[in-house]
């Protein structure tokens, strides 16, 4: 999320003895397909085998190198009061999809992970607004964790508008059922972008013109706040703090 | 010029086989494992050099590097790879 043009990938595999070759081949084929689609080849790698019981099937580490185009200066330290906060689409899909699969929960609608490589979208965004201040992908910990990180790094507060945050109806419903807050659910095809207020509409239009940004929205703004809080105007009209939770979000048990 | 192909004595059973300790042993079984599983699918010129490292010209401008760990659970989900 530095606005770089990705060049190459390295992939390391730690494999547990006994892991099915068919499963491994399926993983490698899908990685190769994703790499080919993104135009970023895997140029070096490593494999290790650990004894049965010493590894959870397979652990994969990927490392990428890229080059930053001239004029691009993206950093978590660059959010400024007055800036607008944007997201490229529906949040919470991945976290809910994975949780339901792991816990064997079946919903009437298929909640799918939003996994996607975003460098094409990022390149497209930079063509329209070169001076994007911050870009980050809200993976573990969701949008909430990512915004708290940025607020902390930049020394600012971030204020969101609940009604503007795109969340699919079925993800919302699944979260209600599971006692999860979609703001904390992981995403795998989403990015948060922060830019100056006067460039926000242009950035939004650029994102919506791209297939991975059709549902992009401006979800809030940056403000001066020495406490570096992330807050949200709720649908009810009140305001709440979107806390930086210490650990993992636990599903409600009763 | 790419190196000549090594001949492997036994065929790997992709459908029913499992990862074995010898696949990490450094011997011919490992070479076959790497060739028939990884090289075959990731195939590209830099990888085909068959070295421990990839050699390429340094591009102009500022470079960025990032790394990411992945567990594959549940198994159906392909790891979405992107250099961010």
Coordinates of C-alpha atoms in Angstrom, one line a residue:
Chain A
X1 CA 0.0 0.0 0.0
X2 CA 2.8 2.4 -0.9
X3 CA 1.5 3.0 -4.4
X4 CA 4.3 0.9 -5.8
X5 CA 4.3 -0.9 -9.1
X6 CA 4.9 -4.5 -7.9
X7 CA 7.7 -6.3 -9.7
X8 CA 8.5 -9.7 -8.2
X9 CA 7.5 -12.1 -5.5
X10 CA 9.3 -14.7 -3.4
X11 CA 7.4 -17.5 -1.9
X12 CA 8.4 -19.7 1.0
X13 CA 6.6 -22.9 2.0
X14 CA 6.8 -24.7 5.3
X15 CA 5.1 -28.0 4.8
X16 CA 3.9 -30.6 7.3
X17 CA 4.8 -34.2 6.6
X18 CA 1.6 -35.9 5.5
X19 CA 0.0 -32.9 3.8
X20 CA -1.8 -34.1 0.7
X21 CA 0.0 -33.3 -2.5
X22 CA -3.3 -32.8 -4.2
X23 CA -4.2 -30.1 -1.8
X24 CA -0.7 -28.5 -2.1
X25 CA -0.9 -28.6 -5.9
X26 CA -4.3 -26.8 -5.7
X27 CA -2.8 -24.1 -3.6
X28 CA 0.2 -23.7 -5.9
X29 CA -2.0 -23.6 -9.0
X30 CA -4.2 -20.9 -7.5
X31 CA -1.2 -18.8 -6.4
X32 CA 0.3 -19.1 -9.9
X33 CA -3.0 -18.0 -11.4
X34 CA -3.2 -15.0 -9.0
X35 CA 0.4 -14.1 -9.8
X36 CA -0.2 -14.4 -13.5
X37 CA -3.3 -12.3 -13.3
X38 CA -1.5 -9.6 -11.3
X39 CA 1.5 -9.7 -13.7
X40 CA 3.9 -10.3 -10.8
X41 CA 6.0 -13.5 -11.2
X42 CA 7.2 -15.7 -8.3
X43 CA 11.0 -15.6 -9.1
X44 CA 12.4 -17.4 -6.1
X45 CA 11.3 -19.5 -3.2
X46 CA 12.1 -22.0 -0.6
X47 CA 10.5 -25.2 0.8
X48 CA 11.0 -26.9 4.1
X49 CA 9.3 -30.0 5.5
X50 CA 8.6 -30.4 9.2
X51 CA 7.6 -33.6 10.9
X52 CA 4.0 -34.6 11.3
X53 CA 2.4 -32.7 14.1
X54 CA 4.9 -29.9 13.9
X55 CA 3.1 -27.7 11.4
X56 CA -0.5 -26.9 10.6
X57 CA -0.5 -28.3 7.1
X58 CA 1.2 -25.5 5.3
X59 CA 2.6 -22.1 6.2
X60 CA 3.3 -19.8 3.3
X61 CA 5.3 -16.5 3.4
X62 CA 5.4 -14.2 0.4
X63 CA 7.7 -11.3 0.0
X64 CA 7.2 -8.7 -2.8
X65 CA 9.4 -5.9 -4.2
X66 CA 8.1 -3.0 -6.2
X67 CA 9.1 0.4 -7.3
X68 CA 7.4 3.7 -6.4
X69 CA 6.5 6.1 -9.2
X70 CA 7.8 9.7 -9.0
X71 CA 5.6 12.1 -7.0
X72 CA 4.0 9.4 -4.9
X73 CA 4.3 9.9 -1.2
X74 CA 2.1 7.6 0.7
X75 CA 2.5 7.1 4.4
X76 CA 0.5 6.3 7.5
X77 CA 1.9 9.6 8.9
X78 CA 0.3 11.8 6.3
X79 CA -3.3 12.0 7.4
X80 CA -4.2 15.7 8.1
X81 CA -7.2 17.4 9.7
X82 CA -9.7 18.1 7.0
X83 CA -8.7 15.0 4.9
X84 CA -11.4 12.6 3.7
X85 CA -11.4 8.9 4.4
X86 CA -12.5 6.5 1.6
X87 CA -13.0 2.8 1.2
X88 CA -13.3 1.0 -2.1
X89 CA -16.3 -1.1 -1.3
X90 CA -18.2 -3.4 1.1
X91 CA -16.4 -4.2 4.3
X92 CA -16.5 -7.3 6.5
X93 CA -17.1 -9.9 3.7
X94 CA -13.8 -11.8 4.2
X95 CA -13.9 -12.1 7.9
X96 CA -17.5 -13.3 8.0
X97 CA -17.0 -15.7 5.0
X98 CA -14.0 -17.3 6.7
X99 CA -15.6 -17.5 10.1
X100 CA -18.8 -19.1 8.7
X101 CA -16.7 -21.7 6.8
X102 CA -14.5 -22.5 9.7
X103 CA -17.4 -22.8 12.1
X104 CA -19.5 -24.6 9.5
X105 CA -22.3 -22.1 9.6
X106 CA -24.6 -22.1 6.7
X107 CA -26.4 -18.9 5.7
X108 CA -29.1 -18.7 3.0
X109 CA -27.0 -16.4 0.9
X110 CA -23.4 -17.2 0.0
X111 CA -21.1 -14.7 1.8
X112 CA -17.9 -14.7 -0.2
X113 CA -14.5 -13.5 0.6
X114 CA -13.6 -10.3 -1.3
X115 CA -10.0 -11.5 -2.0
X116 CA -8.4 -9.4 -4.7
X117 CA -5.1 -7.9 -5.7
X118 CA -5.4 -4.2 -5.5
X119 CA -2.3 -2.8 -7.2
X120 CA -4.3 -2.2 -10.5
X121 CA -6.9 -0.2 -8.6
X122 CA -4.1 1.7 -6.7
X123 CA -2.3 2.6 -10.0
X124 CA -5.6 3.8 -11.5
X125 CA -6.3 5.9 -8.4
X126 CA -2.8 7.5 -8.6
X127 CA -3.4 8.4 -12.2
X128 CA -6.3 10.6 -11.1
X129 CA -5.0 11.9 -7.7
X130 CA -1.3 11.7 -7.4
X131 CA -1.1 13.1 -3.9
X132 CA -3.0 10.4 -2.0
X133 CA -1.8 10.8 1.6
X134 CA -2.5 7.4 3.1
X135 CA -3.3 3.9 1.7
X136 CA -3.7 0.8 3.8
X137 CA -5.5 -2.5 3.5
X138 CA -7.8 -3.3 6.5
X139 CA -7.0 -6.9 7.0
X140 CA -6.9 -8.4 10.5
X141 CA -8.7 -6.2 12.9
X142 CA -10.7 -4.7 10.1
X143 CA -11.3 -1.1 9.2
X144 CA -11.4 -0.2 13.0
X145 CA -7.8 -1.4 13.7
X146 CA -6.4 0.1 10.5
X147 CA -7.9 3.5 11.2
X148 CA -6.7 3.4 14.8
X149 CA -3.2 2.6 13.5
X150 CA -3.3 5.6 11.1
X151 CA -4.8 8.0 13.6
X152 CA -1.9 7.0 16.0
X153 CA 0.8 7.3 13.3
X154 CA -0.4 10.7 12.1
X155 CA -1.3 12.1 15.5
X156 CA -5.0 12.9 14.5
X157 CA -8.5 11.8 15.1
X158 CA -10.8 10.1 12.6
X159 CA -14.5 10.5 12.5
X160 CA -16.7 8.1 10.6
X161 CA -20.4 8.3 9.5
X162 CA -22.1 4.9 10.1
X163 CA -24.7 5.5 7.4
X164 CA -22.0 6.0 4.7
X165 CA -20.1 2.8 5.4
X166 CA -20.9 0.2 2.8
X167 CA -21.8 -3.1 4.4
X168 CA -23.7 -5.8 2.6
X169 CA -27.1 -6.6 4.1
X170 CA -26.2 -10.3 4.6
X171 CA -22.9 -9.5 6.2
X172 CA -24.7 -7.1 8.5
X173 CA -27.2 -9.8 9.4
X174 CA -24.5 -12.5 9.9
X175 CA -22.6 -10.1 12.2
X176 CA -25.7 -9.4 14.2
X177 CA -26.2 -13.2 14.6
X178 CA -22.6 -13.9 15.5
X179 CA -22.2 -10.8 17.8
X180 CA -19.5 -9.3 15.6
X181 CA -18.9 -5.7 14.6
X182 CA -18.2 -5.6 10.8
X183 CA -15.8 -2.7 11.5
X184 CA -13.5 -5.3 13.1
X185 CA -13.9 -8.0 10.5
X186 CA -11.0 -8.8 8.2
X187 CA -11.0 -7.8 4.5
X188 CA -8.9 -9.1 1.7
X189 CA -9.8 -6.9 -1.3
X190 CA -10.3 -3.6 0.4
X191 CA -8.2 -0.5 0.9
X192 CA -8.6 2.7 3.0
X193 CA -7.5 5.8 1.2
X194 CA -7.1 9.2 2.8
X195 CA -6.7 12.4 0.7
X196 CA -7.2 16.1 0.9
X197 CA -10.9 17.2 1.0
X198 CA -10.7 19.0 -2.3
X199 CA -9.5 15.9 -4.1
X200 CA -11.9 13.4 -2.5
X201 CA -14.7 13.6 -5.1
X202 CA -12.3 13.1 -7.9
X203 CA -10.7 10.1 -6.1
X204 CA -14.1 8.7 -5.4
X205 CA -15.1 8.9 -9.0
X206 CA -11.8 7.3 -10.1
X207 CA -12.4 4.4 -7.7
X208 CA -16.0 3.9 -8.8
X209 CA -14.8 3.8 -12.4
X210 CA -12.6 0.7 -11.6
X211 CA -14.1 -2.8 -11.2
X212 CA -12.6 -3.1 -7.7
X213 CA -14.0 0.2 -6.6
X214 CA -17.6 0.2 -7.9
X215 CA -19.0 0.5 -4.4
X216 CA -16.5 3.0 -3.1
X217 CA -17.6 5.6 -0.6
X218 CA -16.4 8.5 1.5
X219 CA -16.9 7.2 5.0
X220 CA -15.5 10.0 7.2
X221 CA -13.0 12.7 7.8
X222 CA -9.8 13.4 9.7
X223 CA -9.9 15.9 12.5
X224 CA -7.5 17.4 15.0
X225 CA -7.6 15.2 18.2
X226 CA -4.7 14.9 20.6
X227 CA -6.4 11.7 21.9
X228 CA -6.1 10.2 18.4
X229 CA -9.6 8.6 18.8
X230 CA -11.5 7.0 16.0
X231 CA -15.1 7.9 16.5
X232 CA -18.3 7.3 14.6
X233 CA -21.6 9.1 14.1
X234 CA -24.1 6.3 14.5
X235 CA -27.4 5.8 12.7
X236 CA -29.2 6.9 15.9
X237 CA -27.6 10.3 15.9
X238 CA -25.2 9.7 18.7
X239 CA -21.5 9.2 18.6
X240 CA -19.3 6.3 19.8
X241 CA -15.7 5.6 20.0
X242 CA -14.4 2.9 17.6
X243 CA -11.9 1.4 20.0
X244 CA -8.6 -0.1 19.1
X245 CA -9.3 -3.5 20.6
X246 CA -6.4 -5.4 22.3
X247 CA -7.0 -8.9 21.0
X248 CA -9.4 -10.6 18.7
X249 CA -13.1 -10.0 18.5
X250 CA -14.9 -12.8 20.2
X251 CA -18.2 -14.0 19.0
X252 CA -21.0 -13.7 21.5
X253 CA -21.7 -17.0 23.2
X254 CA -25.1 -16.4 24.8
Chain B
X1 CA 20.0 -21.1 -22.1
X2 CA 18.0 -23.1 -19.5
X3 CA 19.7 -26.2 -17.9
X4 CA 18.9 -29.7 -19.3
X5 CA 16.0 -31.5 -17.6
X6 CA 16.9 -33.9 -14.8
X7 CA 15.5 -37.4 -15.2
X8 CA 13.6 -38.6 -12.1
X9 CA 13.3 -42.3 -11.4
X10 CA 9.8 -42.5 -9.9
X11 CA 6.7 -40.6 -10.8
X12 CA 5.2 -38.4 -8.1
X13 CA 1.6 -39.3 -7.2
X14 CA -0.1 -35.9 -7.2
X15 CA -3.5 -37.4 -6.6
X16 CA -2.8 -39.7 -3.6
X17 CA 0.7 -38.8 -2.5
X18 CA 1.6 -36.8 0.6
X19 CA 4.4 -34.5 1.6
X20 CA 7.3 -36.6 2.9
X21 CA 10.4 -35.8 4.9
X22 CA 12.5 -36.6 1.8
X23 CA 10.8 -33.8 -0.1
X24 CA 12.8 -31.5 2.2
X25 CA 15.9 -33.6 2.2
X26 CA 18.0 -31.8 -0.5
X27 CA 18.3 -34.9 -2.6
X28 CA 16.8 -35.9 -6.0
X29 CA 13.3 -36.5 -4.4
X30 CA 13.4 -32.8 -3.3
X31 CA 14.5 -31.7 -6.7
X32 CA 11.6 -33.6 -8.3
X33 CA 9.2 -32.2 -5.7
X34 CA 10.3 -28.6 -6.5
X35 CA 10.4 -29.2 -10.3
X36 CA 7.1 -31.0 -10.7
X37 CA 5.0 -29.0 -8.2
X38 CA 6.4 -25.5 -7.9
X39 CA 8.5 -24.8 -11.1
X40 CA 5.8 -26.3 -13.3
X41 CA 3.1 -23.9 -12.1
X42 CA 5.1 -20.8 -11.3
X43 CA 7.1 -21.2 -14.5
X44 CA 9.0 -18.0 -15.7
X45 CA 12.5 -17.2 -17.0
X46 CA 14.0 -16.0 -13.7
X47 CA 12.8 -19.0 -11.9
X48 CA 14.0 -21.3 -14.6
X49 CA 17.6 -20.3 -14.1
X50 CA 17.4 -22.8 -11.3
X51 CA 19.5 -20.8 -8.8
X52 CA 18.9 -20.1 -5.2
X53 CA 18.2 -16.5 -6.0
X54 CA 16.7 -14.4 -8.8
X55 CA 19.0 -11.9 -10.5
X56 CA 17.5 -8.7 -12.0
X57 CA 18.5 -5.1 -12.8
X58 CA 17.7 -2.6 -10.1
X59 CA 14.8 -0.4 -11.3
X60 CA 15.1 3.4 -11.1
X61 CA 13.4 5.2 -8.3
X62 CA 12.4 4.3 -4.7
X63 CA 11.9 0.7 -4.0
X64 CA 9.4 -0.9 -1.6
X65 CA 9.5 -4.4 -0.1
X66 CA 6.8 -6.0 2.0
X67 CA 6.1 -9.5 3.4
X68 CA 3.1 -11.4 4.4
X69 CA 2.5 -14.8 6.2
X70 CA -0.4 -17.0 5.2
X71 CA -2.1 -20.0 6.8
X72 CA -4.4 -21.9 4.7
X73 CA -7.4 -22.5 6.8
X74 CA -10.0 -23.4 5.6
X75 CA -8.3 -25.2 2.8
X76 CA -10.7 -24.2 0.0
X77 CA -9.6 -20.6 0.1
X78 CA -6.8 -19.7 -2.4
X79 CA -4.2 -17.4 -0.9
X80 CA -4.7 -14.1 -2.7
X81 CA -1.2 -12.9 -3.5
X82 CA -0.4 -9.3 -4.1
X83 CA 2.7 -7.3 -3.6
X84 CA 1.3 -4.3 -1.8

